[in-house]
Tab-separated table of C-alpha atoms and ligand atoms in Angstrom:
chain	number	residue	atom	x	y	z
T	126	UNK	CA	3.564	-29.996	30.473
T	127	UNK	CA	4.052	-29.300	26.600
T	128	UNK	CA	2.292	-26.068	25.223
T	129	UNK	CA	1.149	-26.236	21.503
T	130	UNK	CA	-0.036	-23.183	19.629
T	131	UNK	CA	-3.361	-25.126	19.033
T	132	UNK	CA	-3.785	-25.342	22.838
T	133	UNK	CA	-3.317	-21.797	22.943
T	134	UNK	CA	-5.690	-20.904	20.062
T	135	UNK	CA	-8.287	-23.170	21.947
T	136	UNK	CA	-8.107	-21.073	24.854
T	137	UNK	CA	-8.268	-17.695	22.923
T	138	UNK	CA	-11.755	-18.754	21.042
T	139	UNK	CA	-13.042	-18.754	24.488
T	140	UNK	CA	-12.723	-14.880	24.758
T	141	UNK	CA	-14.977	-12.919	22.940
T	142	UNK	CA	-14.474	-9.474	21.331
T	143	UNK	CA	-17.636	-7.298	23.013
T	144	UNK	CA	-17.400	-5.066	19.550
T	145	UNK	CA	-19.222	-8.006	17.584
T	146	UNK	CA	-19.543	-10.658	19.947
T	147	UNK	CA	-17.381	-13.027	17.972
T	148	UNK	CA	-14.561	-14.864	19.535
T	149	UNK	CA	-11.424	-13.259	19.066
T	150	UNK	CA	-9.815	-16.363	17.072
T	151	UNK	CA	-12.855	-16.328	15.015
T	152	UNK	CA	-12.575	-12.466	14.247
T	153	UNK	CA	-8.853	-12.909	13.034
T	154	UNK	CA	-7.637	-10.821	15.894
T	155	UNK	CA	-4.877	-13.463	17.004
T	156	UNK	CA	-1.746	-12.614	14.737
T	157	UNK	CA	-0.282	-15.829	13.433
T	158	UNK	CA	2.858	-15.275	15.534
T	159	UNK	CA	2.666	-17.320	18.462
T	160	UNK	CA	5.897	-18.028	20.119
T	161	UNK	CA	6.538	-20.662	22.744
T	162	UNK	CA	9.916	-21.029	24.691
T	163	UNK	CA	9.443	-23.485	27.392
T	164	UNK	CA	6.290	-22.012	29.221
T	165	UNK	CA	6.714	-18.683	27.816
T	166	UNK	CA	3.750	-17.559	25.392
T	167	UNK	CA	3.888	-14.546	23.452
T	168	UNK	CA	2.007	-13.421	20.646
T	169	UNK	CA	-0.105	-10.281	19.172
T	170	UNK	CA	-3.710	-9.012	18.962
T	171	UNK	CA	-4.927	-7.346	16.205
T	172	UNK	CA	-7.304	-4.455	16.758
T	173	UNK	CA	-8.639	-2.152	14.163
T	174	UNK	CA	-7.959	1.197	15.950
T	175	UNK	CA	-5.554	2.038	18.783
T	176	UNK	CA	-8.483	4.069	20.364
T	177	UNK	CA	-10.529	0.799	20.766
T	178	UNK	CA	-11.824	0.951	24.232
T	179	UNK	CA	-12.199	-2.897	24.529
T	180	UNK	CA	-8.135	-3.303	23.916
T	181	UNK	CA	-7.162	-3.692	27.771
T	182	UNK	CA	-10.069	-5.768	28.962
T	183	UNK	CA	-9.589	-8.196	25.801
T	184	UNK	CA	-6.019	-8.600	26.627
T	185	UNK	CA	-6.794	-9.321	30.250
T	186	UNK	CA	-9.381	-11.738	29.187
T	187	UNK	CA	-7.048	-13.857	26.939
T	188	UNK	CA	-4.360	-13.894	29.714
T	189	UNK	CA	-6.992	-15.053	32.127
T	190	UNK	CA	-8.408	-17.860	29.511
T	191	UNK	CA	-4.689	-18.823	28.821
T	192	UNK	CA	-4.135	-19.379	32.492
T	193	UNK	CA	-7.396	-21.127	33.064
T	194	UNK	CA	-7.268	-23.372	29.906
T	195	UNK	CA	-3.576	-24.218	29.467
T	196	UNK	CA	-2.284	-24.132	33.151
T	197	UNK	CA	-1.602	-21.562	35.793
T	198	UNK	CA	2.146	-22.123	34.910
T	199	UNK	CA	1.812	-20.201	31.830
T	200	UNK	CA	4.306	-17.156	31.702
T	201	UNK	CA	1.848	-15.061	29.821
T	202	UNK	CA	1.393	-11.679	31.762
T	203	UNK	CA	2.598	-8.897	29.722
T	204	UNK	CA	3.583	-10.980	27.000
T	205	UNK	CA	0.672	-10.072	24.434
T	206	UNK	CA	1.427	-7.278	22.056
T	207	UNK	CA	-1.386	-5.101	20.622
T	208	UNK	CA	-1.153	-3.863	17.014
T	209	UNK	CA	-3.550	-2.055	15.280
T	210	UNK	CA	-4.521	-1.690	11.623
T	211	UNK	CA	-5.077	1.877	11.692
T	212	UNK	CA	-3.427	4.625	13.264
T	213	UNK	CA	-5.338	7.248	15.091
T	214	UNK	CA	-5.878	10.062	12.508
T	215	UNK	CA	-9.308	11.433	13.119
T	216	UNK	CA	-8.702	14.907	11.663
T	217	UNK	CA	-7.681	13.679	8.177
T	218	UNK	CA	-10.821	11.618	7.102
T	219	UNK	CA	-12.498	14.604	6.383
T	220	UNK	CA	-10.131	16.273	3.804
T	221	UNK	CA	-11.433	13.675	1.204
T	222	UNK	CA	-14.617	12.805	1.942
T	223	UNK	CA	-15.744	11.452	-1.699
T	224	UNK	CA	-12.383	9.212	-2.075
T	225	UNK	CA	-13.119	5.646	-0.705
T	226	UNK	CA	-9.089	4.794	-1.016
T	227	UNK	CA	-6.261	6.616	-1.223
T	228	UNK	CA	-3.166	4.400	-2.164
T	229	UNK	CA	0.395	5.777	-1.846
T	230	UNK	CA	2.900	4.396	-4.625
T	231	UNK	CA	6.659	4.455	-3.384
T	232	UNK	CA	9.740	3.102	-3.893
T	233	UNK	CA	13.134	2.960	-2.402
T	234	UNK	CA	14.955	4.321	-5.357
T	235	UNK	CA	14.637	6.507	-8.453
T	236	UNK	CA	14.442	5.260	-11.653
T	237	UNK	CA	12.912	1.732	-10.804
T	238	UNK	CA	9.764	2.480	-12.504
T	239	UNK	CA	7.509	3.638	-10.067
T	240	UNK	CA	5.907	6.233	-12.126
T	241	UNK	CA	5.413	3.916	-15.016
T	242	UNK	CA	3.689	1.301	-12.829
T	243	UNK	CA	1.551	4.136	-11.412
T	244	UNK	CA	0.525	5.527	-14.529
T	245	UNK	CA	-0.497	2.083	-16.061
T	246	UNK	CA	-1.888	0.818	-12.959
T	247	UNK	CA	-4.346	3.870	-12.924
T	248	UNK	CA	-5.112	3.269	-16.474
T	249	UNK	CA	-5.817	-0.402	-15.586
T	250	UNK	CA	-8.052	0.402	-12.670
T	251	UNK	CA	-10.146	2.839	-14.590
T	252	UNK	CA	-10.338	0.280	-17.579
T	253	UNK	CA	-11.921	-1.963	-14.867
T	254	UNK	CA	-14.642	0.453	-14.319
T	255	UNK	CA	-13.352	2.256	-11.695
T	256	UNK	CA	-13.360	5.873	-10.844
T	257	UNK	CA	-9.691	6.805	-10.712
T	258	UNK	CA	-7.646	9.980	-9.738
T	259	UNK	CA	-3.687	10.263	-9.754
T	260	UNK	CA	-1.771	12.779	-7.843
T	261	UNK	CA	1.655	13.227	-9.087
T	262	UNK	CA	3.616	14.066	-5.936
T	263	UNK	CA	7.222	13.668	-7.097
T	264	UNK	CA	8.296	17.028	-6.922
T	265	UNK	CA	12.068	16.326	-8.316
T	266	UNK	CA	10.846	14.305	-11.147
T	267	UNK	CA	6.929	14.859	-11.897
T	268	UNK	CA	6.438	12.464	-14.919
T	269	UNK	CA	2.622	12.162	-15.101
T	270	UNK	CA	2.328	15.246	-17.581
T	271	UNK	CA	4.555	13.128	-19.755
T	272	UNK	CA	2.984	9.732	-19.545
T	273	UNK	CA	-0.256	11.144	-20.061
T	274	UNK	CA	0.299	13.333	-22.846
T	275	UNK	CA	-1.005	16.523	-21.117
T	276	UNK	CA	2.402	18.568	-20.824
T	277	UNK	CA	0.766	21.518	-22.513
T	278	UNK	CA	-2.435	21.421	-20.766
T	279	UNK	CA	-3.019	23.832	-17.892
T	280	UNK	CA	-5.576	22.742	-15.015
T	281	UNK	CA	-8.447	25.465	-14.850
T	282	UNK	CA	-10.374	26.299	-11.546
T	283	UNK	CA	-14.179	25.595	-10.787
T	284	UNK	CA	-16.521	27.028	-8.408
T	285	UNK	CA	-17.961	24.293	-5.967
T	286	UNK	CA	-20.119	25.230	-3.189
T	287	UNK	CA	-18.576	28.945	-2.712
T	288	UNK	CA	-14.900	27.571	-3.176
T	289	UNK	CA	-12.614	27.780	-6.249
T	290	UNK	CA	-11.042	24.434	-6.554
T	291	UNK	CA	-8.713	22.979	-9.131
T	292	UNK	CA	-10.175	20.774	-11.681
T	293	UNK	CA	-7.762	17.728	-12.685
T	294	UNK	CA	-7.224	16.906	-16.065
T	295	UNK	CA	-9.203	13.858	-17.283
T	296	UNK	CA	-7.357	11.544	-19.690
T	297	UNK	CA	-7.879	7.675	-20.282
T	298	UNK	CA	-10.467	7.620	-17.725
T	299	UNK	CA	-8.336	9.209	-15.098
T	300	UNK	CA	-8.108	12.457	-13.112
T	301	UNK	CA	-4.609	13.517	-13.362
T	302	UNK	CA	-3.150	16.338	-11.172
T	303	UNK	CA	0.817	16.920	-11.084
T	304	UNK	CA	2.890	19.015	-8.718
T	305	UNK	CA	4.657	19.452	-11.918
T	306	UNK	CA	1.809	21.719	-13.245
T	307	UNK	CA	3.108	24.390	-10.557
T	308	UNK	CA	6.607	24.041	-10.028
T	309	UNK	CA	9.275	24.929	-12.770
T	310	UNK	CA	11.555	21.917	-13.098
T	311	UNK	CA	14.914	23.902	-13.204
T	312	UNK	CA	13.625	25.433	-9.627
T	313	UNK	CA	12.320	22.302	-7.953
T	314	UNK	CA	15.370	21.765	-6.050
T	315	UNK	CA	14.948	25.301	-4.384
T	316	UNK	CA	11.811	24.367	-2.942
T	317	UNK	CA	12.851	23.361	0.497
T	318	UNK	CA	10.830	20.452	2.151
T	319	UNK	CA	8.499	22.454	4.128
T	320	UNK	CA	7.311	24.624	1.168
T	321	UNK	CA	7.099	21.353	-1.038
T	322	UNK	CA	4.769	19.765	1.622
T	323	UNK	CA	2.565	22.846	2.150
T	324	UNK	CA	2.120	23.338	-1.641
T	325	UNK	CA	1.286	19.365	-1.745
T	326	UNK	CA	-1.268	20.086	1.115
T	327	UNK	CA	-3.110	22.701	-0.672
T	328	UNK	CA	-3.222	20.580	-3.922
T	329	UNK	CA	-4.759	17.713	-2.156
T	330	UNK	CA	-7.469	19.675	-0.445
T	331	UNK	CA	-7.994	22.209	-2.970
T	332	UNK	CA	-8.879	19.816	-6.204
T	333	UNK	CA	-12.205	18.776	-7.098
T	334	UNK	CA	-11.548	15.014	-7.252
T	335	UNK	CA	-15.342	14.450	-7.063
T	336	UNK	CA	-16.471	10.979	-6.137
T	337	UNK	CA	-13.322	8.365	-6.649
T	338	UNK	CA	-13.038	4.776	-5.817
T	339	UNK	CA	-9.271	5.038	-5.754
T	340	UNK	CA	-7.005	8.139	-5.699
T	341	UNK	CA	-3.114	6.859	-6.575
T	342	UNK	CA	-0.223	9.337	-5.155
T	343	UNK	CA	2.946	9.008	-6.873
T	344	UNK	CA	5.282	9.493	-4.180
T	345	UNK	CA	8.851	10.755	-4.666
T	346	UNK	CA	11.668	8.037	-4.199
T	347	UNK	CA	12.828	7.398	-0.854
T	348	UNK	CA	11.646	8.922	2.499
T	349	UNK	CA	11.223	12.741	2.782
T	350	UNK	CA	9.111	15.437	4.428
T	351	UNK	CA	6.322	14.941	1.442
T	352	UNK	CA	5.838	11.140	2.527
T	353	UNK	CA	5.398	12.291	6.157
T	354	UNK	CA	2.947	15.177	4.658
T	355	UNK	CA	0.912	12.464	2.736
T	356	UNK	CA	0.877	9.906	5.940
T	357	UNK	CA	-0.359	13.011	8.247
T	358	UNK	CA	-2.551	14.562	5.713
T	359	UNK	CA	-4.397	11.571	4.554
T	360	UNK	CA	-6.163	8.456	5.779
T	361	UNK	CA	-4.284	6.283	3.394
T	362	UNK	CA	-5.902	2.835	2.442
T	363	UNK	CA	-2.403	1.478	2.169
T	364	UNK	CA	0.836	1.689	0.077
T	365	UNK	CA	2.370	-0.144	-2.918
T	366	UNK	CA	6.134	-0.389	-3.001
T	367	UNK	CA	7.758	-0.806	-6.514
T	368	UNK	CA	11.308	-2.069	-6.897
T	369	UNK	CA	13.505	-3.643	-9.204
T	370	UNK	CA	15.338	-6.988	-8.662
T	371	UNK	CA	18.756	-5.984	-7.747
T	372	UNK	CA	19.730	-6.398	-4.119
T	373	UNK	CA	20.291	-2.902	-3.701
T	374	UNK	CA	17.052	-1.790	-4.601
T	375	UNK	CA	15.385	-4.283	-2.656
T	376	UNK	CA	17.118	-3.319	0.298
T	377	UNK	CA	15.990	0.233	-0.265
T	378	UNK	CA	12.578	-1.290	-0.860
T	379	UNK	CA	12.873	-2.839	2.673
T	380	UNK	CA	13.360	0.633	4.132
T	381	UNK	CA	10.622	2.024	2.493
T	382	UNK	CA	8.362	-0.796	3.768
T	383	UNK	CA	9.218	-0.128	7.267
T	384	UNK	CA	8.708	3.448	6.879
T	385	UNK	CA	5.010	2.782	6.290
T	386	UNK	CA	4.659	0.104	8.776
T	387	UNK	CA	6.261	1.718	11.632
T	388	UNK	CA	4.421	2.254	14.839
T	389	UNK	CA	4.024	5.773	14.266
T	390	UNK	CA	2.962	5.783	10.749
T	391	UNK	CA	0.946	2.512	10.778
T	392	UNK	CA	-0.081	2.578	6.976
T	393	UNK	CA	-0.574	-0.955	5.573
T	394	UNK	CA	1.254	-2.367	2.728
T	395	UNK	CA	-0.985	-3.723	0.134
T	396	UNK	CA	1.980	-5.515	-1.683
T	397	UNK	CA	5.239	-5.329	-3.533
T	398	UNK	CA	5.532	-4.953	-7.433
T	399	UNK	CA	8.772	-6.235	-9.094
T	400	UNK	CA	9.232	-4.107	-12.005
T	401	UNK	CA	12.005	-5.407	-14.635
T	402	UNK	CA	11.645	-8.650	-13.354
T	403	UNK	CA	13.236	-9.928	-16.560
T	404	UNK	CA	13.870	-9.265	-20.165
T	405	UNK	CA	11.999	-10.954	-23.006
T	406	UNK	CA	13.458	-10.206	-26.346
T	407	UNK	CA	10.478	-9.895	-29.094
T	408	UNK	CA	12.131	-12.422	-31.236
T	409	UNK	CA	12.342	-15.203	-28.594
T	410	UNK	CA	9.077	-14.814	-26.731
T	411	UNK	CA	9.466	-17.842	-24.709
T	412	UNK	CA	12.939	-16.842	-23.316
T	413	UNK	CA	13.081	-14.879	-19.759
T	414	UNK	CA	16.679	-13.301	-19.128
T	415	UNK	CA	16.875	-12.306	-15.432
T	416	UNK	CA	19.102	-9.695	-15.879
T	417	UNK	CA	18.996	-8.057	-12.496
T	418	UNK	CA	18.611	-11.570	-10.579
T	419	UNK	CA	15.738	-14.235	-9.929
T	420	UNK	CA	13.316	-14.195	-7.055
T	421	UNK	CA	14.486	-11.448	-4.783
T	422	UNK	CA	11.605	-9.593	-4.664
T	423	UNK	CA	9.658	-12.756	-3.969
T	424	UNK	CA	12.250	-13.625	-0.969
T	425	UNK	CA	11.635	-9.857	0.265
T	426	UNK	CA	7.949	-10.353	0.090
T	427	UNK	CA	8.104	-13.714	2.073
T	428	UNK	CA	10.409	-12.125	4.702
T	429	UNK	CA	8.464	-9.256	5.339
T	430	UNK	CA	5.148	-11.038	5.289
T	431	UNK	CA	3.783	-8.838	2.335
T	432	UNK	CA	1.939	-9.992	-0.858
T	433	UNK	CA	3.984	-9.879	-4.151
T	434	UNK	CA	1.382	-8.129	-6.244
T	435	UNK	CA	2.784	-8.627	-9.706
T	436	UNK	CA	6.022	-8.874	-11.547
T	437	UNK	CA	6.389	-6.626	-14.896
T	438	UNK	CA	8.938	-7.476	-17.339
T	439	UNK	CA	11.485	-5.089	-19.084
T	440	UNK	CA	9.816	-4.735	-22.290
T	441	UNK	CA	10.747	-1.706	-25.043
T	442	UNK	CA	6.731	-1.022	-25.410
T	443	UNK	CA	6.385	-0.026	-21.700
T	444	UNK	CA	9.193	2.405	-22.122
T	445	UNK	CA	7.998	3.900	-25.506
T	446	UNK	CA	4.464	3.908	-24.084
T	447	UNK	CA	5.807	6.197	-21.167
T	448	UNK	CA	7.820	8.333	-23.464
T	449	UNK	CA	4.902	9.171	-25.910
T	450	UNK	CA	2.224	9.287	-23.584
T	451	UNK	CA	0.193	6.225	-24.127
T	452	UNK	CA	0.395	3.831	-21.090
T	453	UNK	CA	0.738	0.174	-22.159
T	454	UNK	CA	-2.234	-0.798	-19.999
T	455	UNK	CA	-4.437	1.142	-22.411
T	456	UNK	CA	-4.646	-2.218	-24.576
T	457	UNK	CA	-5.179	-5.375	-22.377
T	458	UNK	CA	-4.607	-7.455	-25.601
T	459	UNK	CA	-0.900	-7.147	-25.305
T	460	UNK	CA	1.172	-9.146	-22.501
T	461	UNK	CA	2.305	-6.056	-21.087
T	462	UNK	CA	-1.017	-4.430	-20.978
T	463	UNK	CA	-2.569	-7.798	-19.670
T	464	UNK	CA	0.072	-7.567	-16.866
T	465	UNK	CA	-0.882	-4.460	-15.427
T	466	UNK	CA	-4.507	-5.432	-15.573
T	467	UNK	CA	-3.620	-8.636	-13.222
T	468	UNK	CA	-1.780	-6.267	-11.130
T	469	UNK	CA	-4.730	-3.988	-10.923
T	470	UNK	CA	-7.110	-6.903	-9.950
T	471	UNK	CA	-4.746	-8.262	-7.524
T	472	UNK	CA	-4.528	-4.757	-5.490
T	473	UNK	CA	-8.224	-4.296	-5.783
T	474	UNK	CA	-8.413	-7.772	-3.812
T	475	UNK	CA	-5.989	-6.507	-1.186
T	476	UNK	CA	-8.069	-3.295	-0.732
T	477	UNK	CA	-11.152	-5.032	-0.092
T	478	UNK	CA	-9.449	-7.404	2.379
T	479	UNK	CA	-8.002	-4.511	4.448
T	480	UNK	CA	-11.450	-2.634	4.212
T	481	UNK	CA	-12.862	-5.541	5.611
T	482	UNK	CA	-10.192	-5.386	8.306
T	483	UNK	CA	-8.794	-8.841	7.379
T	484	UNK	CA	-5.074	-9.421	6.677
T	485	UNK	CA	-5.047	-11.865	4.155
T	486	UNK	CA	-1.484	-13.066	5.031
T	487	UNK	CA	-2.785	-13.806	8.715
T	488	UNK	CA	-5.609	-15.589	7.144
T	489	UNK	CA	-4.027	-17.797	5.211
T	490	UNK	CA	-1.602	-18.714	7.918
T	491	UNK	CA	-4.464	-19.113	10.502
T	492	UNK	CA	-6.124	-21.583	8.311
T	493	UNK	CA	-3.181	-23.720	8.707
T	494	UNK	CA	-3.147	-24.366	12.244
L	1049	ADP	P1	10.685	6.348	-11.569
L	1049	ADP	O1	9.379	6.947	-11.174
L	1049	ADP	O2	10.910	5.068	-10.260
L	1049	ADP	O3	11.793	7.197	-11.297
L	1049	ADP	P2	10.142	5.730	-14.290
L	1049	ADP	O4	8.723	5.318	-14.006
L	1049	ADP	O5	10.219	7.180	-14.470
L	1049	ADP	O6	10.972	5.613	-12.755
L	1049	ADP	O7	11.190	4.938	-15.103
L	1049	ADP	C1	12.411	4.956	-15.829
L	1049	ADP	C2	12.684	4.904	-16.867
L	1049	ADP	O8	12.692	3.280	-17.141
L	1049	ADP	C3	11.539	5.170	-17.705
L	1049	ADP	O9	12.290	5.801	-19.085
L	1049	ADP	C4	10.587	4.301	-18.233
L	1049	ADP	O10	10.099	4.311	-19.380
L	1049	ADP	C5	11.715	2.981	-18.077
L	1049	ADP	N1	10.894	1.635	-17.726
L	1049	ADP	C6	10.058	1.561	-16.387
L	1049	ADP	N2	9.928	0.357	-16.469
L	1049	ADP	C7	9.720	-0.106	-17.350
L	1049	ADP	C8	9.776	-1.765	-18.224
L	1049	ADP	N3	9.068	-2.514	-17.521
L	1049	ADP	N4	10.334	-1.835	-19.170
L	1049	ADP	C9	10.984	-1.057	-19.973
L	1049	ADP	N5	11.235	0.214	-19.509
L	1049	ADP	C10	10.686	0.765	-18.437
C-alpha cells in the first residue's frame, strides 16, 4: 500500500477540534511537515496553548482516524508531535494590559543595525496611525536617546491610581523610554546580569505607557539574562531578528531565532530583516553592490521557515539620520523612508496572522497540497 500526504489529510479532515467545531485540517492545526517512510507516518499538530484541555483527545482521534481511513498497518501511534503557539505564561499578561502587541527586536551580533531598524520601524508604525511605544533595553549600548534626539531630556513621573509612574518621552509620535536614562554608560559594564534584569522589570512595569498598539523592545545583541527577563516578564507577540548578509552574522541570527523558538521560550518569529543588504551610490541609483554577499538572509529565512520581512540597503542617510536624531522613516517620500514603511506594513500583517493564530508559512504550504 502506498501512503500519500493527501490520504493522511483526508483522514485528519474527519477529526473535529471541539473548541471550535471545525475539522483540524480546516482549522490549520496540521503542520505542513507530514513525513512518510514506508508505513511510518509522522507530523505535528499545532495547538494554541500548552494548557489546551483537548490536546490528548484530539491526538488520539487523529491516530484513530488514520488507522481507520488509511489502514491498520500504518505506524502512527506516538508519532504525532504536539506544538503550541503560545507558551503558558499566565501571570505575565497582566503586566501591560493596555498594550496590544509586545515585539522584541533582536540580533545575533552587535553593530548590524538593530537599533537603527527598531527606531525607524517605530516611527513608520506611528506614521501608519498606530499608538507606539519603544523600550530601549540595550543596556550596554542604549542608542534611542541619540536616535530620537532626546539625550538631554529626563523622564518625569506621573501619578496614576495612587502609583508613581515614569512618563515615557514622546517624540515623532513614539513613546520612548531607554535604560540609558538610568544608567551611566561608563558604569554599565559593572551592572551584573541580575541587577540589569531587575532594573528592566521595574522599568517595564512602572511606566505609564497608556494604550498602545505596539510596544517595541530593542534587546541587547546575542543572548543574555535580559532576554530571559523579557521573555519571562512579558507575553511577547513575537520577535523580529535583524541581521546583515555576512555568513558569520547569519550564523548568529540563526542562534537568535532558535533562542526564541525553543520549546521553553516559544516566542513566534515574526520575521527576519536583512540590513545593509546592498550598497547603492547616490550617483548610480540603478546599481546595487552586494558588499557582504547576496541572498544569504533569504536562504536563512527559507531554511528556518520564517518570513523575510524586508531588505534595507546601506545608505548614508540612514547613518546620518541615526547620528542626528532624525530617523529616515520620518520622510516616506525617500526610498529609504519607503523601505521602512514597507517593513512596518509587512510586520503588521505577520502580527495580524499571529493574533488569529494562523502561521502564514503553514498556511501557504497547506494550500499547495
Ligand atoms: P546595533 O543596534 O545592531 O548595534 P546600530 O543600529 O547602532 O547597530 O548601527 C550601527 C551603525 O551602523 C550606526 O552608525 C548606524 O547609523 C549604521 N547603520 C545601520 N544601518 C545602516 C544602513 N542601512 N545604512 C547605513 N548605515 C547604517
